[in-house]
Each structure stands twice: as structure tokens, then as C-alpha cells.
Amino acid sequence: MRSKGFEGMACSVAAVMGAIGDRWGMLVMRDLLLGLSRYEDLRHSTGITNTTLSDRLKMLEENELIERRLYQSRPDRFEYRPTAKGRDIGLVMQAMVQIGDRWNSMGVAGPPIKFVDKLTGRGVKLITVDQETAEPVAAQDVGVQPGSGADDLMIWRLTRSSN
Amino acid sequence: MRSKGFEGMACSVAAVMGAIGDRWGMLVMRDLLLGLSRYEDLRHSTGITNTTLSDRLKMLEENELIERRLYQSRPDRFEYRPTAKGRDIGLVMQAMVQIGDRWNSMGVAGPPIKFVDKLTGRGVKLITVDQETAEPVAAQDVGVQPGSGADDLMIWRLTRSSN
């Protein structure tokens, strides 16, 4: 479950998915971003087996998304916190919540979780804006281009696509 | 690699990760969203083995993120296109590109891929805004609350977190 095979791939999607690992890694990140920090709480929240949970915590730590800190000795107990890099995953989580709610694939009455402005308590959402002017850009006008770090494969993908 | 164990989990993050499946599923979605559609192109782009690629395409189709269409007979050849639901994954991809670029974990000179406004050619980015007024909300002010569809476990998570 390590990011083997993703090194050197000039693609941020591959890099981020490599760091998260898999669905279990993402669910652990979700819980840590929601503020859970203790192993037993993560166990209870996700229902993941000990083996899988330990492995994913180790992987997320190796990938520098989380930090482990001793909070009790004899027996040693650790808590886990997202790093600055890990807190970035919040944007991916927000995107997932936004589209998951649109799909309503959980068959529930409404959204299970709401992103809000803590100052006003009002709901928030992600929108695409011009990087400089901050003017909103409509979804259908958003496109992709090779960036300055694009490798041959990325340029091939984007050229091939325009056929 | 099916979404087993994720059914009934009242969480959009789990639902979306369940639909994508894993890193390979996400890379296939990336390529289809970039405009690739043919099996051999997906093979070339991702370097995934035939077994894994076939499995992920089948899974993405079962999860209604992509559609398969016959474009040639004898031998039968299919092309794959994102559905409306699948195009929603573009938001997750955009979030991944945005944070992957910030991490610059690929060790490349610049971003491999750029999201742009097709009308102006200028770079775009995701920001968080108030759902109604569309006023920008600073990252540090974004928080989470249980929504109307929150189950007991989600409420527990968010209560536990405020400790």
C-alpha cells in the first residue's frame, strides 16, 4: 500500500493519491481532520481492523500527512495530528463532501456533514475563480493545459485528448 | 476492490472514495476527465496491467462514473466516457492538483498540469465561499457541523472532536 510506482510520475493527482494510499487512508485522514486523534477513537469511527489501521497510520506518517505524539507513558499511548501538509487534504475532503452530497448516494435525508463558516455558522462551498482577479469561472469553462512541469507523457495525454 | 463495507456509511467521503475505489481508479478517472477514451490510451498513460485496468473500468462503470460505448465491431472495441456523475470527480481532481502543486512533491520545475479558464486562458483555483452570498471565506474559518443526514456515529465523531 506504499506509494510504489508513483514516484517520478509528474502528476499531482498521482502524488496526492499516493500519499493518501487508499480509501482507508482517506477515512483516517477524514477523522483526524474532523479532530479525532486517539487510536481507539479512530478504531471506533472507522471500524477498520487493528492491522489495517496501524498500517495506514504508519503510511500517513511516512508520507508526512500526520504526526504521532506520546501523550501517556506506561503503557505508551500516542495521539495523531494532521501536519500542515495533511491539513491540505481538507480541500480534497471538502470536494468529496460537495459532490457526495450532490449524488446523495448514501440514501439519507440530507448531508451527513456540513462545511460552514465558523464565524457566521452559514454553509460554504467550493467554487472555481480566476487565480488573479478572483472572478468566478463557470464549471463548463474550466479546462486543462500542460503546466511548466509537464513531462512527455502529460503532454501526450493532453494532445491525444484534443483529437 | 468494490465498495464493500461502505454501504450505509452516512459519509460522503466514504461514498466518493468507494466509487473511485483506489489510486488506480482515480488515475483512470483523471485520464478520462482529461479526454482520453480508448483502452490502449489508458494503458499507455497509466502503465496499469491489463487485469487491473479491466477491473477498474468495470468497477467505475458499475459505480456509474463512466459509460462504455462500442465504437468498432469485429473485433469489438469500446470507448469510455465519464457520466455526469463521473464529471463531478473533476472537482476532486482539481483539489488534488491544487494541493499537489503546493506540496511540489514531484520534484519538478513547476505544475505538470494547469486548470485554466478556457475563455481567457488564465489560471484558475478553488476557493471557499459563503453558499448564499458567494463571499470568500478564509481557510482558517472553515469548520464542520453535523448535517441533517448525520447518523449517530457522525454526531459522535464531531462531539468527541470538540473535547
mmCIF file of C-alpha atoms in Angstrom:
data_model
loop_
_atom_site.group_PDB
_atom_site.id
_atom_site.type_symbol
_atom_site.label_atom_id
_atom_site.label_comp_id
_atom_site.label_asym_id
_atom_site.label_seq_id
_atom_site.Cartn_x
_atom_site.Cartn_y
_atom_site.Cartn_z
ATOM 1 C CA MET A 1 0.000 0.000 0.000
ATOM 2 C CA ARG A 2 3.018 2.314 -0.195
ATOM 3 C CA SER A 3 3.267 4.839 -2.990
ATOM 4 C CA LYS A 4 5.439 2.494 -5.031
ATOM 5 C CA GLY A 5 5.215 3.104 -8.704
ATOM 6 C CA PHE A 6 4.057 6.669 -8.228
ATOM 7 C CA GLU A 7 7.463 8.242 -7.673
ATOM 8 C CA GLY A 8 8.613 10.343 -10.567
ATOM 9 C CA MET A 9 5.151 10.460 -12.070
ATOM 10 C CA ALA A 10 4.760 14.114 -12.936
ATOM 11 C CA CYS A 11 1.154 14.305 -11.843
ATOM 12 C CA SER A 12 -0.263 15.873 -8.710
ATOM 13 C CA VAL A 13 -3.263 13.540 -8.763
ATOM 14 C CA ALA A 14 -0.909 10.553 -8.559
ATOM 15 C CA ALA A 15 1.159 12.272 -5.857
ATOM 16 C CA VAL A 16 -1.851 13.046 -3.658
ATOM 17 C CA MET A 17 -3.482 9.645 -4.163
ATOM 18 C CA GLY A 18 -0.100 8.075 -3.433
ATOM 19 C CA ALA A 19 0.140 9.969 -0.145
ATOM 20 C CA ILE A 20 -3.420 9.060 0.921
ATOM 21 C CA GLY A 21 -2.907 5.455 -0.139
ATOM 22 C CA ASP A 22 -6.451 4.155 -0.380
ATOM 23 C CA ARG A 23 -9.973 4.523 0.984
ATOM 24 C CA TRP A 24 -8.905 3.524 4.488
ATOM 25 C CA GLY A 25 -6.139 6.108 4.424
ATOM 26 C CA MET A 26 -8.673 8.717 3.343
ATOM 27 C CA LEU A 27 -11.147 7.755 6.086
ATOM 28 C CA VAL A 28 -8.397 8.031 8.712
ATOM 29 C CA MET A 29 -7.465 11.459 7.321
ATOM 30 C CA ARG A 30 -11.135 12.467 7.420
ATOM 31 C CA ASP A 31 -11.351 11.564 11.108
ATOM 32 C CA LEU A 32 -8.105 13.320 12.016
ATOM 33 C CA LEU A 33 -9.257 16.409 10.098
ATOM 34 C CA LEU A 34 -12.561 16.258 11.983
ATOM 35 C CA GLY A 35 -10.493 16.425 15.164
ATOM 36 C CA LEU A 36 -10.246 12.812 16.374
ATOM 37 C CA SER A 37 -6.708 11.980 17.484
ATOM 38 C CA ARG A 38 -6.632 8.765 19.505
ATOM 39 C CA TYR A 39 -6.143 5.277 18.172
ATOM 40 C CA GLU A 40 -9.219 3.830 19.886
ATOM 41 C CA ASP A 41 -11.397 6.656 18.575
ATOM 42 C CA LEU A 42 -10.147 6.014 15.041
ATOM 43 C CA ARG A 43 -10.900 2.307 15.519
ATOM 44 C CA HIS A 44 -14.417 3.064 16.697
ATOM 45 C CA SER A 45 -15.096 5.621 13.986
ATOM 46 C CA THR A 46 -13.860 3.638 11.002
ATOM 47 C CA GLY A 47 -14.373 0.044 12.095
ATOM 48 C CA ILE A 48 -11.016 -0.774 10.487
ATOM 49 C CA THR A 49 -9.109 -3.797 11.835
ATOM 50 C CA ASN A 50 -6.050 -3.166 14.024
ATOM 51 C CA THR A 51 -3.680 -4.409 11.328
ATOM 52 C CA THR A 52 -5.089 -2.122 8.639
ATOM 53 C CA LEU A 53 -5.394 0.896 10.928
ATOM 54 C CA SER A 54 -1.805 0.559 12.220
ATOM 55 C CA ASP A 55 -0.542 0.152 8.683
ATOM 56 C CA ARG A 56 -2.388 3.217 7.361
ATOM 57 C CA LEU A 57 -1.294 5.387 10.305
ATOM 58 C CA LYS A 58 2.303 4.358 9.649
ATOM 59 C CA MET A 59 1.914 5.089 5.944
ATOM 60 C CA LEU A 60 0.318 8.516 6.542
ATOM 61 C CA GLU A 61 3.160 9.336 8.970
ATOM 62 C CA GLU A 62 5.802 8.236 6.439
ATOM 63 C CA ASN A 63 4.096 10.389 3.833
ATOM 64 C CA GLU A 64 4.238 13.327 6.276
ATOM 65 C CA LEU A 65 0.483 13.857 6.406
ATOM 66 C CA ILE A 66 0.291 13.145 10.156
ATOM 67 C CA GLU A 67 2.453 13.342 13.288
ATOM 68 C CA ARG A 68 2.482 10.921 16.188
ATOM 69 C CA ARG A 69 2.921 12.212 19.736
ATOM 70 C CA LEU A 70 3.250 10.338 23.019
ATOM 71 C CA TYR A 71 0.547 11.534 25.398
ATOM 72 C CA GLN A 72 0.842 8.847 28.090
ATOM 73 C CA SER A 73 3.585 6.526 29.323
ATOM 74 C CA ARG A 74 3.284 3.035 30.838
ATOM 75 C CA PRO A 75 1.593 1.918 28.750
ATOM 76 C CA ASP A 76 2.766 4.209 25.955
ATOM 77 C CA ARG A 77 -0.135 5.841 24.165
ATOM 78 C CA PHE A 78 0.081 8.033 21.108
ATOM 79 C CA GLU A 79 -2.118 10.610 19.526
ATOM 80 C CA TYR A 80 -2.132 11.565 15.882
ATOM 81 C CA ARG A 81 -2.495 15.027 14.369
ATOM 82 C CA PRO A 82 -2.505 16.220 10.765
ATOM 83 C CA THR A 83 0.618 18.165 9.726
ATOM 84 C CA ALA A 84 0.312 21.348 7.637
ATOM 85 C CA LYS A 85 0.657 19.100 4.581
ATOM 86 C CA GLY A 86 -2.052 16.817 5.973
ATOM 87 C CA ARG A 87 -4.407 19.719 6.591
ATOM 88 C CA ASP A 88 -4.258 20.372 2.836
ATOM 89 C CA ILE A 89 -6.194 17.116 2.396
ATOM 90 C CA GLY A 90 -9.117 19.077 3.855
ATOM 91 C CA LEU A 91 -9.622 20.606 0.412
ATOM 92 C CA VAL A 92 -9.962 17.149 -1.160
ATOM 93 C CA MET A 93 -12.337 16.158 1.630
ATOM 94 C CA GLN A 94 -14.427 19.285 1.073
ATOM 95 C CA ALA A 95 -14.611 18.480 -2.659
ATOM 96 C CA MET A 96 -15.699 14.909 -1.871
ATOM 97 C CA VAL A 97 -18.387 16.076 0.543
ATOM 98 C CA GLN A 98 -19.654 18.588 -2.008
ATOM 99 C CA ILE A 99 -20.061 16.044 -4.801
ATOM 100 C CA GLY A 100 -21.121 13.198 -2.496
ATOM 101 C CA ASP A 101 -23.987 15.350 -1.303
ATOM 102 C CA ARG A 102 -24.975 16.057 -4.901
ATOM 103 C CA TRP A 103 -25.013 12.336 -5.670
ATOM 104 C CA ASN A 104 -26.842 11.676 -2.427
ATOM 105 C CA SER A 105 -25.572 8.157 -2.865
ATOM 106 C CA MET A 106 -25.971 7.385 0.811
ATOM 107 C CA GLY A 107 -29.750 7.356 0.598
ATOM 108 C CA VAL A 108 -30.052 9.598 3.615
ATOM 109 C CA ALA A 109 -32.339 12.549 4.207
ATOM 110 C CA GLY A 110 -29.698 15.213 3.858
ATOM 111 C CA PRO A 111 -25.967 15.824 4.041
ATOM 112 C CA PRO A 112 -24.255 13.894 6.876
ATOM 113 C CA ILE A 113 -21.710 16.636 7.310
ATOM 114 C CA LYS A 114 -21.752 20.358 6.561
ATOM 115 C CA PHE A 115 -18.835 22.654 5.899
ATOM 116 C CA VAL A 116 -19.557 26.025 7.476
ATOM 117 C CA ASP A 117 -18.052 29.431 8.112
ATOM 118 C CA LYS A 118 -17.200 29.192 11.824
ATOM 119 C CA LEU A 119 -17.729 32.933 12.254
ATOM 120 C CA THR A 120 -21.244 33.047 10.809
ATOM 121 C CA GLY A 121 -22.368 29.407 11.041
ATOM 122 C CA ARG A 122 -23.514 29.579 7.420
ATOM 123 C CA GLY A 123 -22.900 26.869 4.816
ATOM 124 C CA VAL A 124 -19.909 27.242 2.477
ATOM 125 C CA LYS A 125 -18.985 25.717 -0.865
ATOM 126 C CA LEU A 126 -16.036 25.439 -3.237
ATOM 127 C CA ILE A 127 -16.097 27.455 -6.428
ATOM 128 C CA THR A 128 -13.573 27.991 -9.208
ATOM 129 C CA VAL A 129 -12.233 31.512 -9.653
ATOM 130 C CA ASP A 130 -9.640 33.293 -11.785
ATOM 131 C CA GLN A 131 -6.307 32.963 -9.988
ATOM 132 C CA GLU A 132 -5.601 36.668 -10.156
ATOM 133 C CA THR A 133 -8.880 38.543 -10.371
ATOM 134 C CA ALA A 134 -10.833 36.085 -8.141
ATOM 135 C CA GLU A 135 -13.770 36.379 -10.557
ATOM 136 C CA PRO A 136 -15.910 33.180 -10.600
ATOM 137 C CA VAL A 137 -15.434 30.850 -13.583
ATOM 138 C CA ALA A 138 -18.341 28.638 -14.724
ATOM 139 C CA ALA A 139 -17.738 24.868 -14.480
ATOM 140 C CA GLN A 140 -18.145 24.378 -18.235
ATOM 141 C CA ASP A 141 -15.400 26.943 -18.925
ATOM 142 C CA VAL A 142 -12.805 25.170 -16.766
ATOM 143 C CA GLY A 143 -10.213 23.353 -18.877
ATOM 144 C CA VAL A 144 -6.730 21.905 -18.539
ATOM 145 C CA GLN A 145 -3.351 22.719 -20.072
ATOM 146 C CA PRO A 146 0.112 21.244 -19.620
ATOM 147 C CA GLY A 147 1.969 23.227 -16.939
ATOM 148 C CA SER A 148 5.678 24.119 -16.917
ATOM 149 C CA GLY A 149 6.461 20.839 -15.126
ATOM 150 C CA ALA A 150 4.585 18.612 -17.590
ATOM 151 C CA ASP A 151 6.559 15.574 -18.754
ATOM 152 C CA ASP A 152 6.263 13.995 -22.217
ATOM 153 C CA LEU A 153 3.530 11.641 -21.032
ATOM 154 C CA MET A 154 1.389 14.500 -19.702
ATOM 155 C CA ILE A 155 1.837 16.425 -22.952
ATOM 156 C CA TRP A 156 0.919 13.273 -24.894
ATOM 157 C CA ARG A 157 -2.251 12.819 -22.811
ATOM 158 C CA LEU A 158 -3.405 16.361 -23.441
ATOM 159 C CA THR A 159 -2.527 16.290 -27.139
ATOM 160 C CA ARG A 160 -4.174 12.929 -27.633
ATOM 161 C CA SER A 161 -7.292 14.212 -25.884
ATOM 162 C CA SER A 162 -7.883 17.051 -28.257
ATOM 163 C CA ASN A 163 -8.331 14.551 -31.125
ATOM 164 C CA MET B 1 -11.893 -3.504 -4.731
ATOM 165 C CA ARG B 2 -15.672 -2.996 -4.726
ATOM 166 C CA SER B 3 -17.224 -0.563 -2.297
ATOM 167 C CA LYS B 4 -17.988 -3.359 0.148
ATOM 168 C CA GLY B 5 -18.277 -2.176 3.685
ATOM 169 C CA PHE B 6 -19.016 1.372 2.635
ATOM 170 C CA GLU B 7 -22.728 0.926 2.003
ATOM 171 C CA GLY B 8 -24.867 2.590 4.583
ATOM 172 C CA MET B 9 -21.985 4.663 5.891
ATOM 173 C CA ALA B 10 -23.500 8.101 6.180
ATOM 174 C CA CYS B 11 -20.435 9.901 4.937
ATOM 175 C CA SER B 12 -19.862 11.477 1.551
ATOM 176 C CA VAL B 13 -16.110 10.970 1.819
ATOM 177 C CA ALA B 14 -16.664 7.219 2.163
ATOM 178 C CA ALA B 15 -19.207 7.260 -0.686
ATOM 179 C CA VAL B 16 -16.900 9.083 -3.094
ATOM 180 C CA MET B 17 -13.805 7.065 -2.153
ATOM 181 C CA GLY B 18 -15.941 3.926 -2.508
ATOM 182 C CA ALA B 19 -16.961 4.946 -6.037
ATOM 183 C CA ILE B 20 -13.377 5.773 -7.094
ATOM 184 C CA GLY B 21 -12.075 2.584 -5.485
ATOM 185 C CA ASP B 22 -8.374 3.282 -5.188
ATOM 186 C CA ARG B 23 -5.427 5.113 -6.716
ATOM 187 C CA TRP B 24 -5.715 3.213 -9.982
ATOM 188 C CA GLY B 25 -9.397 4.062 -10.216
ATOM 189 C CA MET B 26 -8.546 7.714 -9.639
ATOM 190 C CA LEU B 27 -5.805 7.700 -12.301
ATOM 191 C CA VAL B 28 -8.221 6.184 -14.832
ATOM 192 C CA MET B 29 -10.787 8.860 -13.934
ATOM 193 C CA ARG B 30 -8.084 11.525 -14.323
ATOM 194 C CA ASP B 31 -7.312 10.298 -17.843
ATOM 195 C CA LEU B 32 -10.960 10.065 -18.867
ATOM 196 C CA LEU B 33 -11.559 13.567 -17.498
ATOM 197 C CA LEU B 34 -8.543 14.786 -19.461
ATOM 198 C CA GLY B 35 -10.284 13.415 -22.553
ATOM 199 C CA LEU B 36 -8.665 10.032 -23.183
ATOM 200 C CA SER B 37 -11.278 7.398 -24.016
ATOM 201 C CA ARG B 38 -9.654 4.298 -25.514
ATOM 202 C CA TYR B 39 -8.418 1.281 -23.649
ATOM 203 C CA GLU B 40 -4.961 1.309 -25.247
ATOM 204 C CA ASP B 41 -4.524 5.003 -24.469
ATOM 205 C CA LEU B 42 -5.439 4.369 -20.838
ATOM 206 C CA ARG B 43 -2.927 1.506 -20.778
ATOM 207 C CA HIS B 44 -0.205 3.719 -22.196
ATOM 208 C CA SER B 45 -0.992 6.648 -19.937
ATOM 209 C CA THR B 46 -1.211 4.781 -16.644
ATOM 210 C CA GLY B 47 1.059 1.790 -17.198
ATOM 211 C CA ILE B 48 -1.532 -0.318 -15.340
ATOM 212 C CA THR B 49 -1.619 -4.064 -16.140
ATOM 213 C CA ASN B 50 -4.499 -5.369 -18.275
ATOM 214 C CA THR B 51 -6.060 -7.194 -15.326
ATOM 215 C CA THR B 52 -6.074 -4.141 -13.089
ATOM 216 C CA LEU B 53 -7.209 -1.748 -15.810
ATOM 217 C CA SER B 54 -10.101 -4.004 -16.895
ATOM 218 C CA ASP B 55 -11.149 -4.448 -13.290
ATOM 219 C CA ARG B 56 -11.102 -0.715 -12.517
ATOM 220 C CA LEU B 57 -13.009 0.166 -15.721
ATOM 221 C CA LYS B 58 -15.662 -2.396 -14.769
ATOM 222 C CA MET B 59 -15.837 -1.017 -11.243
ATOM 223 C CA LEU B 60 -16.118 2.610 -12.407
ATOM 224 C CA GLU B 61 -18.894 1.547 -14.815
ATOM 225 C CA GLU B 62 -20.751 -0.323 -12.033
ATOM 226 C CA ASN B 63 -20.428 2.758 -9.860
ATOM 227 C CA GLU B 64 -21.913 4.832 -12.709
ATOM 228 C CA LEU B 65 -18.902 7.115 -13.065
ATOM 229 C CA ILE B 66 -18.228 6.042 -16.667
ATOM 230 C CA GLU B 67 -20.083 4.678 -19.702
ATOM 231 C CA ARG B 68 -18.782 2.144 -22.194
ATOM 232 C CA ARG B 69 -19.664 2.516 -25.872
ATOM 233 C CA LEU B 70 -18.902 0.255 -28.820
ATOM 234 C CA TYR B 71 -17.053 2.262 -31.451
ATOM 235 C CA GLN B 72 -15.875 -0.592 -33.690
ATOM 236 C CA SER B 73 -17.050 -4.126 -34.466
ATOM 237 C CA ARG B 74 -15.018 -7.203 -35.437
ATOM 238 C CA PRO B 75 -13.080 -7.014 -33.280
ATOM 239 C CA ASP B 76 -15.343 -5.185 -30.832
ATOM 240 C CA ARG B 77 -13.701 -2.097 -29.429
ATOM 241 C CA PHE B 78 -15.078 0.130 -26.724
ATOM 242 C CA GLU B 79 -14.504 3.656 -25.625
ATOM 243 C CA TYR B 80 -15.107 5.018 -22.169
ATOM 244 C CA ARG B 81 -16.567 8.387 -21.233
ATOM 245 C CA PRO B 82 -17.309 9.971 -17.847
ATOM 246 C CA THR B 83 -21.016 10.232 -16.990
ATOM 247 C CA ALA B 84 -22.415 13.430 -15.429
ATOM 248 C CA LYS B 85 -21.732 11.807 -12.062
ATOM 249 C CA GLY B 86 -18.203 10.970 -13.195
ATOM 250 C CA ARG B 87 -17.560 14.535 -14.332
ATOM 251 C CA ASP B 88 -18.169 15.584 -10.720
ATOM 252 C CA ILE B 89 -14.890 13.823 -9.869
ATOM 253 C CA GLY B 90 -13.260 16.724 -11.728
ATOM 254 C CA LEU B 91 -13.712 18.796 -8.577
ATOM 255 C CA VAL B 92 -11.772 16.232 -6.514
ATOM 256 C CA MET B 93 -9.116 16.153 -9.215
ATOM 257 C CA GLN B 94 -8.861 19.929 -9.223
ATOM 258 C CA ALA B 95 -8.453 19.903 -5.424
ATOM 259 C CA MET B 96 -5.716 17.262 -5.700
ATOM 260 C CA VAL B 97 -3.860 19.237 -8.376
ATOM 261 C CA GLN B 98 -4.095 22.392 -6.273
ATOM 262 C CA ILE B 99 -2.614 20.826 -3.144
ATOM 263 C CA GLY B 100 -0.186 18.558 -5.039
ATOM 264 C CA ASP B 101 1.277 21.641 -6.653
ATOM 265 C CA ARG B 102 1.650 23.280 -3.246
ATOM 266 C CA TRP B 103 3.485 20.225 -1.914
ATOM 267 C CA ASN B 104 5.552 20.095 -5.064
ATOM 268 C CA SER B 105 6.182 16.513 -4.054
ATOM 269 C CA MET B 106 7.083 15.540 -7.606
ATOM 270 C CA GLY B 107 10.341 17.479 -7.523
ATOM 271 C CA VAL B 108 9.606 19.047 -10.877
ATOM 272 C CA ALA B 109 10.152 22.595 -12.015
ATOM 273 C CA GLY B 110 6.525 23.617 -11.967
ATOM 274 C CA PRO B 111 2.975 22.267 -12.086
ATOM 275 C CA PRO B 112 2.595 19.323 -14.505
ATOM 276 C CA ILE B 113 -0.965 20.342 -15.259
ATOM 277 C CA LYS B 114 -2.795 23.660 -15.093
ATOM 278 C CA PHE B 115 -6.504 24.278 -14.672
ATOM 279 C CA VAL B 116 -7.468 27.284 -16.778
ATOM 280 C CA ASP B 117 -10.434 29.357 -17.853
ATOM 281 C CA LYS B 118 -10.896 28.170 -21.455
ATOM 282 C CA LEU B 119 -12.273 31.564 -22.464
ATOM 283 C CA THR B 120 -9.336 33.615 -21.194
ATOM 284 C CA GLY B 121 -6.557 31.018 -20.920
ATOM 285 C CA ARG B 122 -5.797 32.285 -17.398
ATOM 286 C CA GLY B 123 -5.099 30.055 -14.411
ATOM 287 C CA VAL B 124 -7.974 29.251 -12.036
ATOM 288 C CA LYS B 125 -8.165 27.981 -8.464
ATOM 289 C CA LEU B 126 -10.683 26.636 -5.966
ATOM 290 C CA ILE B 127 -11.754 28.882 -3.117
ATOM 291 C CA THR B 128 -14.326 28.514 -0.358
ATOM 292 C CA VAL B 129 -17.244 30.936 -0.397
ATOM 293 C CA ASP B 130 -20.460 31.507 1.552
ATOM 294 C CA GLN B 131 -23.115 29.284 -0.038
ATOM 295 C CA GLU B 132 -25.566 32.136 -0.414
ATOM 296 C CA THR B 133 -23.661 35.394 -0.621
ATOM 297 C CA ALA B 134 -20.667 33.915 -2.520
ATOM 298 C CA GLU B 135 -18.346 35.987 -0.302
ATOM 299 C CA PRO B 136 -14.915 34.313 0.140
ATOM 300 C CA VAL B 137 -14.300 32.544 3.452
ATOM 301 C CA ALA B 138 -10.716 32.248 4.794
ATOM 302 C CA ALA B 139 -9.374 28.702 5.136
ATOM 303 C CA GLN B 140 -8.914 29.042 8.903
ATOM 304 C CA ASP B 141 -12.597 29.977 9.314
ATOM 305 C CA VAL B 142 -13.885 26.846 7.560
ATOM 306 C CA GLY B 143 -15.314 24.323 10.018
ATOM 307 C CA VAL B 144 -17.619 21.317 10.059
ATOM 308 C CA GLN B 145 -21.011 20.576 11.599
ATOM 309 C CA PRO B 146 -23.280 17.531 11.520
ATOM 310 C CA GLY B 147 -25.774 17.904 8.639
ATOM 311 C CA SER B 148 -29.418 16.818 8.646
ATOM 312 C CA GLY B 149 -28.403 13.352 7.404
ATOM 313 C CA ALA B 150 -25.774 12.763 10.103
ATOM 314 C CA ASP B 151 -26.023 9.357 11.799
ATOM 315 C CA ASP B 152 -25.123 8.673 15.444
ATOM 316 C CA LEU B 153 -21.549 7.827 14.503
ATOM 317 C CA MET B 154 -21.049 11.133 12.672
ATOM 318 C CA ILE B 155 -22.508 13.045 15.607
ATOM 319 C CA TRP B 156 -20.223 11.101 17.965
ATOM 320 C CA ARG B 157 -17.185 11.962 15.839
ATOM 321 C CA LEU B 158 -17.949 15.670 15.885
ATOM 322 C CA THR B 159 -18.829 15.731 19.599
ATOM 323 C CA ARG B 160 -15.750 13.727 20.530
ATOM 324 C CA SER B 161 -13.618 16.103 18.478
ATOM 325 C CA SER B 162 -14.627 19.188 20.365
ATOM 326 C CA ASN B 163 -13.171 17.694 23.578
#
